[in-house]
Structure formats: C-alpha cells, structure tokens
mmCIF file with all atom_site columns, C-alpha atoms in Angstrom:
data_model
loop_
_atom_site.group_PDB
_atom_site.id
_atom_site.type_symbol
_atom_site.label_atom_id
_atom_site.label_alt_id
_atom_site.label_comp_id
_atom_site.label_asym_id
_atom_site.label_entity_id
_atom_site.label_seq_id
_atom_site.pdbx_PDB_ins_code
_atom_site.Cartn_x
_atom_site.Cartn_y
_atom_site.Cartn_z
_atom_site.occupancy
_atom_site.B_iso_or_equiv
_atom_site.pdbx_formal_charge
_atom_site.auth_seq_id
_atom_site.auth_comp_id
_atom_site.auth_asym_id
_atom_site.auth_atom_id
_atom_site.pdbx_PDB_model_num
ATOM 1   C CA . UNK A 1 1   ? 159.214 -44.057 -56.826 1.00 60.00 ? 1   UNK A CA 1
ATOM 2   C CA . UNK A 1 2   ? 161.215 -45.427 -54.424 1.00 68.00 ? 2   UNK A CA 1
ATOM 3   C CA . UNK A 1 3   ? 159.979 -46.495 -50.408 1.00 67.00 ? 3   UNK A CA 1
ATOM 4   C CA . UNK A 1 4   ? 161.594 -45.046 -47.111 1.00 68.00 ? 4   UNK A CA 1
ATOM 5   C CA . UNK A 1 5   ? 162.120 -47.535 -44.173 1.00 69.00 ? 5   UNK A CA 1
ATOM 6   C CA . UNK A 1 6   ? 162.303 -45.125 -41.264 1.00 75.00 ? 6   UNK A CA 1
ATOM 7   C CA . UNK A 1 7   ? 160.466 -46.590 -38.346 1.00 81.00 ? 7   UNK A CA 1
ATOM 8   C CA . UNK A 1 8   ? 158.797 -49.914 -37.058 1.00 84.00 ? 8   UNK A CA 1
ATOM 9   C CA . UNK A 1 9   ? 155.463 -51.359 -38.374 1.00 89.00 ? 9   UNK A CA 1
ATOM 10  C CA . UNK A 1 10  ? 152.948 -51.828 -35.541 1.00 90.00 ? 10  UNK A CA 1
ATOM 11  C CA . UNK A 1 11  ? 153.080 -55.509 -36.229 1.00 92.00 ? 11  UNK A CA 1
ATOM 12  C CA . UNK A 1 12  ? 156.903 -55.388 -35.457 1.00 92.00 ? 12  UNK A CA 1
ATOM 13  C CA . UNK A 1 13  ? 156.712 -53.084 -32.448 1.00 93.00 ? 13  UNK A CA 1
ATOM 14  C CA . UNK A 1 14  ? 153.776 -55.510 -31.188 1.00 95.00 ? 14  UNK A CA 1
ATOM 15  C CA . UNK A 1 15  ? 156.010 -58.503 -30.974 1.00 95.00 ? 15  UNK A CA 1
ATOM 16  C CA . UNK A 1 16  ? 158.408 -56.354 -28.558 1.00 95.00 ? 16  UNK A CA 1
ATOM 17  C CA . UNK A 1 17  ? 155.458 -55.556 -26.180 1.00 95.00 ? 17  UNK A CA 1
ATOM 18  C CA . UNK A 1 18  ? 154.496 -59.306 -26.235 1.00 96.00 ? 18  UNK A CA 1
ATOM 19  C CA . UNK A 1 19  ? 157.717 -60.560 -25.727 1.00 96.00 ? 19  UNK A CA 1
ATOM 20  C CA . UNK A 1 20  ? 158.838 -58.068 -23.048 1.00 95.00 ? 20  UNK A CA 1
ATOM 21  C CA . UNK A 1 21  ? 155.362 -59.022 -21.393 1.00 94.00 ? 21  UNK A CA 1
ATOM 22  C CA . UNK A 1 22  ? 156.388 -62.513 -22.128 1.00 95.00 ? 22  UNK A CA 1
ATOM 23  C CA . UNK A 1 23  ? 159.993 -61.827 -20.050 1.00 93.00 ? 23  UNK A CA 1
ATOM 24  C CA . UNK A 1 24  ? 158.752 -59.364 -17.459 1.00 92.00 ? 24  UNK A CA 1
ATOM 25  C CA . UNK A 1 25  ? 155.849 -62.187 -16.580 1.00 92.00 ? 25  UNK A CA 1
ATOM 26  C CA . UNK A 1 26  ? 158.562 -64.813 -15.588 1.00 90.00 ? 26  UNK A CA 1
ATOM 27  C CA . UNK A 1 27  ? 161.317 -62.524 -14.512 1.00 89.00 ? 27  UNK A CA 1
ATOM 28  C CA . UNK A 1 28  ? 158.944 -60.820 -11.193 1.00 86.00 ? 28  UNK A CA 1
ATOM 29  C CA . UNK A 1 29  ? 158.421 -64.005 -9.295  1.00 83.00 ? 29  UNK A CA 1
ATOM 30  C CA . UNK A 1 30  ? 161.522 -65.413 -9.554  1.00 84.00 ? 30  UNK A CA 1
ATOM 31  C CA . UNK A 1 31  ? 162.689 -61.852 -8.012  1.00 82.00 ? 31  UNK A CA 1
ATOM 32  C CA . UNK A 1 32  ? 160.572 -62.170 -5.178  1.00 76.00 ? 32  UNK A CA 1
ATOM 33  C CA . UNK A 1 33  ? 161.192 -65.464 -4.851  1.00 78.00 ? 33  UNK A CA 1
ATOM 34  C CA . UNK A 1 34  ? 165.212 -64.850 -4.565  1.00 82.00 ? 34  UNK A CA 1
ATOM 35  C CA . UNK A 1 35  ? 164.404 -61.639 -2.039  1.00 76.00 ? 35  UNK A CA 1
ATOM 36  C CA . UNK A 1 36  ? 161.871 -64.309 0.329   1.00 76.00 ? 36  UNK A CA 1
ATOM 37  C CA . UNK A 1 37  ? 165.016 -67.117 0.710   1.00 81.00 ? 37  UNK A CA 1
ATOM 38  C CA . UNK A 1 38  ? 167.813 -64.057 1.270   1.00 80.00 ? 38  UNK A CA 1
ATOM 39  C CA . UNK A 1 39  ? 164.838 -62.338 4.119   1.00 78.00 ? 39  UNK A CA 1
ATOM 40  C CA . UNK A 1 40  ? 164.949 -66.463 5.194   1.00 80.00 ? 40  UNK A CA 1
ATOM 41  C CA . UNK A 1 41  ? 168.825 -66.334 5.175   1.00 84.00 ? 41  UNK A CA 1
ATOM 42  C CA . UNK A 1 42  ? 169.159 -63.345 7.129   1.00 82.00 ? 42  UNK A CA 1
ATOM 43  C CA . UNK A 1 43  ? 166.553 -64.824 10.074  1.00 80.00 ? 43  UNK A CA 1
ATOM 44  C CA . UNK A 1 44  ? 168.338 -68.026 10.290  1.00 84.00 ? 44  UNK A CA 1
ATOM 45  C CA . UNK A 1 45  ? 171.559 -66.610 11.017  1.00 85.00 ? 45  UNK A CA 1
ATOM 46  C CA . UNK A 1 46  ? 170.715 -64.567 13.561  1.00 83.00 ? 46  UNK A CA 1
ATOM 47  C CA . UNK A 1 47  ? 168.463 -67.197 15.254  1.00 82.00 ? 47  UNK A CA 1
ATOM 48  C CA . UNK A 1 48  ? 171.644 -69.720 14.757  1.00 86.00 ? 48  UNK A CA 1
ATOM 49  C CA . UNK A 1 49  ? 173.757 -67.387 16.189  1.00 85.00 ? 49  UNK A CA 1
ATOM 50  C CA . UNK A 1 50  ? 171.343 -67.204 19.270  1.00 84.00 ? 50  UNK A CA 1
ATOM 51  C CA . UNK A 1 51  ? 171.280 -70.400 20.103  1.00 86.00 ? 51  UNK A CA 1
ATOM 52  C CA . UNK A 1 52  ? 174.936 -71.103 19.554  1.00 87.00 ? 52  UNK A CA 1
ATOM 53  C CA . UNK A 1 53  ? 174.680 -67.969 22.699  1.00 87.00 ? 53  UNK A CA 1
ATOM 54  C CA . UNK A 1 54  ? 172.238 -69.876 24.516  1.00 86.00 ? 54  UNK A CA 1
ATOM 55  C CA . UNK A 1 55  ? 174.569 -73.492 24.298  1.00 87.00 ? 55  UNK A CA 1
ATOM 56  C CA . UNK A 1 56  ? 177.762 -70.995 25.858  1.00 89.00 ? 56  UNK A CA 1
ATOM 57  C CA . UNK A 1 57  ? 175.206 -69.870 28.412  1.00 89.00 ? 57  UNK A CA 1
ATOM 58  C CA . UNK A 1 58  ? 173.965 -73.769 29.016  1.00 88.00 ? 58  UNK A CA 1
ATOM 59  C CA . UNK A 1 59  ? 176.862 -74.893 29.740  1.00 89.00 ? 59  UNK A CA 1
ATOM 60  C CA . UNK A 1 60  ? 178.261 -72.691 31.858  1.00 91.00 ? 60  UNK A CA 1
ATOM 61  C CA . UNK A 1 61  ? 174.790 -72.504 33.915  1.00 89.00 ? 61  UNK A CA 1
ATOM 62  C CA . UNK A 1 62  ? 173.200 -75.233 33.338  1.00 87.00 ? 62  UNK A CA 1
ATOM 63  C CA . UNK A 1 63  ? 169.983 -74.061 32.429  1.00 85.00 ? 63  UNK A CA 1
ATOM 64  C CA . UNK A 1 64  ? 168.956 -71.540 29.278  1.00 84.00 ? 64  UNK A CA 1
ATOM 65  C CA . UNK A 1 65  ? 167.972 -67.637 29.543  1.00 84.00 ? 65  UNK A CA 1
ATOM 66  C CA . UNK A 1 66  ? 164.708 -65.772 28.452  1.00 81.00 ? 66  UNK A CA 1
ATOM 67  C CA . UNK A 1 67  ? 166.712 -62.310 28.037  1.00 83.00 ? 67  UNK A CA 1
ATOM 68  C CA . UNK A 1 68  ? 168.967 -61.975 25.051  1.00 80.00 ? 68  UNK A CA 1
ATOM 69  C CA . UNK A 1 69  ? 170.432 -59.445 27.512  1.00 83.00 ? 69  UNK A CA 1
ATOM 70  C CA . UNK A 1 70  ? 172.682 -62.326 29.322  1.00 85.00 ? 70  UNK A CA 1
ATOM 71  C CA . UNK A 1 71  ? 173.666 -64.086 26.450  1.00 83.00 ? 71  UNK A CA 1
ATOM 72  C CA . UNK A 1 72  ? 177.307 -62.712 24.761  1.00 82.00 ? 72  UNK A CA 1
ATOM 73  C CA . UNK A 1 73  ? 175.164 -61.472 21.572  1.00 78.00 ? 73  UNK A CA 1
ATOM 74  C CA . UNK A 1 74  ? 173.425 -59.157 20.707  1.00 76.00 ? 74  UNK A CA 1
ATOM 75  C CA . UNK A 1 75  ? 170.374 -59.517 17.873  1.00 74.00 ? 75  UNK A CA 1
ATOM 76  C CA . UNK A 1 76  ? 171.765 -57.147 15.535  1.00 75.00 ? 76  UNK A CA 1
ATOM 77  C CA . UNK A 1 77  ? 168.803 -54.577 13.728  1.00 74.00 ? 77  UNK A CA 1
ATOM 78  C CA . UNK A 1 78  ? 167.848 -56.325 11.229  1.00 73.00 ? 78  UNK A CA 1
ATOM 79  C CA . UNK A 1 79  ? 165.502 -55.178 8.532   1.00 72.00 ? 79  UNK A CA 1
ATOM 80  C CA . UNK A 1 80  ? 163.262 -57.614 7.683   1.00 70.00 ? 80  UNK A CA 1
ATOM 81  C CA . UNK A 1 81  ? 162.574 -58.980 10.764  1.00 74.00 ? 81  UNK A CA 1
ATOM 82  C CA . UNK A 1 82  ? 160.519 -58.038 14.217  1.00 70.00 ? 82  UNK A CA 1
ATOM 83  C CA . UNK A 1 83  ? 160.158 -59.828 17.369  1.00 67.00 ? 83  UNK A CA 1
ATOM 84  C CA . UNK A 1 84  ? 162.649 -61.555 18.506  1.00 73.00 ? 84  UNK A CA 1
ATOM 85  C CA . UNK A 1 85  ? 161.627 -63.762 21.837  1.00 75.00 ? 85  UNK A CA 1
ATOM 86  C CA . UNK A 1 86  ? 163.334 -66.278 23.498  1.00 76.00 ? 86  UNK A CA 1
ATOM 87  C CA . UNK A 1 87  ? 161.341 -68.640 25.371  1.00 76.00 ? 87  UNK A CA 1
ATOM 88  C CA . UNK A 1 88  ? 162.297 -71.417 28.103  1.00 72.00 ? 88  UNK A CA 1
ATOM 89  C CA . UNK A 1 89  ? 160.469 -74.481 28.735  1.00 66.00 ? 89  UNK A CA 1
ATOM 90  C CA . UNK A 1 90  ? 162.203 -76.028 32.114  1.00 61.00 ? 90  UNK A CA 1
ATOM 91  C CA . UNK A 1 91  ? 165.446 -75.344 31.698  1.00 61.00 ? 91  UNK A CA 1
ATOM 92  C CA . UNK A 1 92  ? 165.968 -78.507 28.967  1.00 67.00 ? 92  UNK A CA 1
ATOM 93  C CA . UNK A 1 93  ? 164.690 -76.596 26.234  1.00 68.00 ? 93  UNK A CA 1
ATOM 94  C CA . UNK A 1 94  ? 164.438 -72.673 24.305  1.00 70.00 ? 94  UNK A CA 1
ATOM 95  C CA . UNK A 1 95  ? 162.645 -71.760 21.950  1.00 76.00 ? 95  UNK A CA 1
ATOM 96  C CA . UNK A 1 96  ? 164.184 -68.201 19.077  1.00 72.00 ? 96  UNK A CA 1
ATOM 97  C CA . UNK A 1 97  ? 161.174 -66.872 17.418  1.00 73.00 ? 97  UNK A CA 1
ATOM 98  C CA . UNK A 1 98  ? 160.782 -64.259 14.740  1.00 71.00 ? 98  UNK A CA 1
ATOM 99  C CA . UNK A 1 99  ? 157.794 -62.326 13.357  1.00 69.00 ? 99  UNK A CA 1
ATOM 100 C CA . UNK A 1 100 ? 158.168 -61.253 9.427   1.00 65.00 ? 100 UNK A CA 1
ATOM 101 C CA . UNK A 1 101 ? 155.961 -58.416 10.066  1.00 59.00 ? 101 UNK A CA 1
ATOM 102 C CA . UNK A 1 102 ? 158.008 -55.554 9.807   1.00 58.00 ? 102 UNK A CA 1
ATOM 103 C CA . UNK A 1 103 ? 157.527 -52.294 7.126   1.00 57.00 ? 103 UNK A CA 1
ATOM 104 C CA . UNK A 1 104 ? 159.538 -53.581 4.057   1.00 58.00 ? 104 UNK A CA 1
ATOM 105 C CA . UNK A 1 105 ? 158.227 -57.088 4.978   1.00 55.00 ? 105 UNK A CA 1
ATOM 106 C CA . UNK A 1 106 ? 154.696 -57.146 5.857   1.00 55.00 ? 106 UNK A CA 1
ATOM 107 C CA . UNK A 1 107 ? 154.465 -61.354 6.195   1.00 54.00 ? 107 UNK A CA 1
ATOM 108 C CA . UNK A 1 108 ? 152.355 -60.941 10.007  1.00 52.00 ? 108 UNK A CA 1
ATOM 109 C CA . UNK A 1 109 ? 152.212 -65.004 9.387   1.00 56.00 ? 109 UNK A CA 1
ATOM 110 C CA . UNK A 1 110 ? 156.119 -65.386 8.266   1.00 70.00 ? 110 UNK A CA 1
ATOM 111 C CA . UNK A 1 111 ? 157.461 -66.953 11.671  1.00 76.00 ? 111 UNK A CA 1
ATOM 112 C CA . UNK A 1 112 ? 161.137 -68.601 12.286  1.00 79.00 ? 112 UNK A CA 1
ATOM 113 C CA . UNK A 1 113 ? 160.872 -70.602 15.340  1.00 82.00 ? 113 UNK A CA 1
ATOM 114 C CA . UNK A 1 114 ? 164.488 -72.072 16.298  1.00 84.00 ? 114 UNK A CA 1
ATOM 115 C CA . UNK A 1 115 ? 163.967 -75.273 19.136  1.00 86.00 ? 115 UNK A CA 1
ATOM 116 C CA . UNK A 1 116 ? 167.471 -75.572 21.248  1.00 87.00 ? 116 UNK A CA 1
ATOM 117 C CA . UNK A 1 117 ? 167.491 -78.713 23.610  1.00 85.00 ? 117 UNK A CA 1
ATOM 118 C CA . UNK A 1 118 ? 170.191 -79.316 26.370  1.00 82.00 ? 118 UNK A CA 1
ATOM 119 C CA . UNK A 1 119 ? 171.783 -82.356 24.112  1.00 83.00 ? 119 UNK A CA 1
ATOM 120 C CA . UNK A 1 120 ? 172.652 -80.015 21.648  1.00 83.00 ? 120 UNK A CA 1
ATOM 121 C CA . UNK A 1 121 ? 170.012 -80.711 18.809  1.00 86.00 ? 121 UNK A CA 1
ATOM 122 C CA . UNK A 1 122 ? 169.432 -77.359 17.206  1.00 86.00 ? 122 UNK A CA 1
ATOM 123 C CA . UNK A 1 123 ? 166.115 -77.198 14.589  1.00 85.00 ? 123 UNK A CA 1
ATOM 124 C CA . UNK A 1 124 ? 165.291 -74.080 12.679  1.00 84.00 ? 124 UNK A CA 1
ATOM 125 C CA . UNK A 1 125 ? 161.558 -73.966 10.976  1.00 82.00 ? 125 UNK A CA 1
ATOM 126 C CA . UNK A 1 126 ? 159.635 -71.699 8.574   1.00 80.00 ? 126 UNK A CA 1
ATOM 127 C CA . UNK A 1 127 ? 156.243 -71.014 9.727   1.00 73.00 ? 127 UNK A CA 1
ATOM 128 C CA . UNK A 1 128 ? 153.990 -69.509 7.631   1.00 65.00 ? 128 UNK A CA 1
ATOM 129 C CA . UNK A 1 129 ? 150.586 -69.549 8.398   1.00 47.00 ? 129 UNK A CA 1
ATOM 130 C CA . UNK A 1 130 ? 151.278 -70.410 11.807  1.00 39.00 ? 130 UNK A CA 1
#
C-alpha cells in the first residue's frame, strides 16, 4: 500500500510557527526604534530651522525673540510633535522646546530642546523623562 504525502505534519507546522515568532520578536523592536529615530529627526530639523531663523533675527536686532511670527520661518504642521515654544533668557540665549505628546506620538515626557547663544553656539538635546 502506497502512502500519500498531501500535507505538512504537526511538527513541521510547529517549527514554522516558532521561527516566525522568533523573527517577529526581533523585527518589532527594530521597527519601533526606527520610527522613534525618524520622529526625532523630524523634530531636530524643525528646531534647527528655527534656530537658523533666530540667528538671522539676532543679527538684525541684537536680541532673540520668543514670538515665532517674528521669524522668517514658519513652524510646519508636524505629525509627531506639538507645543513648539521659544523661551528667551536675557537676550543672549534662546531655547526651543518641542513636546512629543500628540495623537500619533504619545510620549508626554519626550522633549527635544535646542539652545542657541548669542555667540552662535547650538545644542539640541533629547530629554526623555524630563
């Protein structure tokens, strides 16, 4: 009597499910990290453009502004960031902060902060848990 092989055995299916599970366990955190890096890159690009506009404003007037409408740059509508703010300190320092609390990026403690001095020094930091 001949035996027909028409399908997979239970062991073969179990091995495939285990392999797919291992691949998913490795791929999902990598995907999450990649999306977080792209979100941060979006925020850093906006902060950098605002600091460039602040530098031009400072060159013309000798002081920074806290009003984004004074700048020759607009804050774009961002998908992953909210609450862009300019904070001035004694006309020699401006801080740009962005909060990551939006519908698509719900990290309420994820803050990007850019600091620009009158000497032209720029620093952008990522402050999780702040």
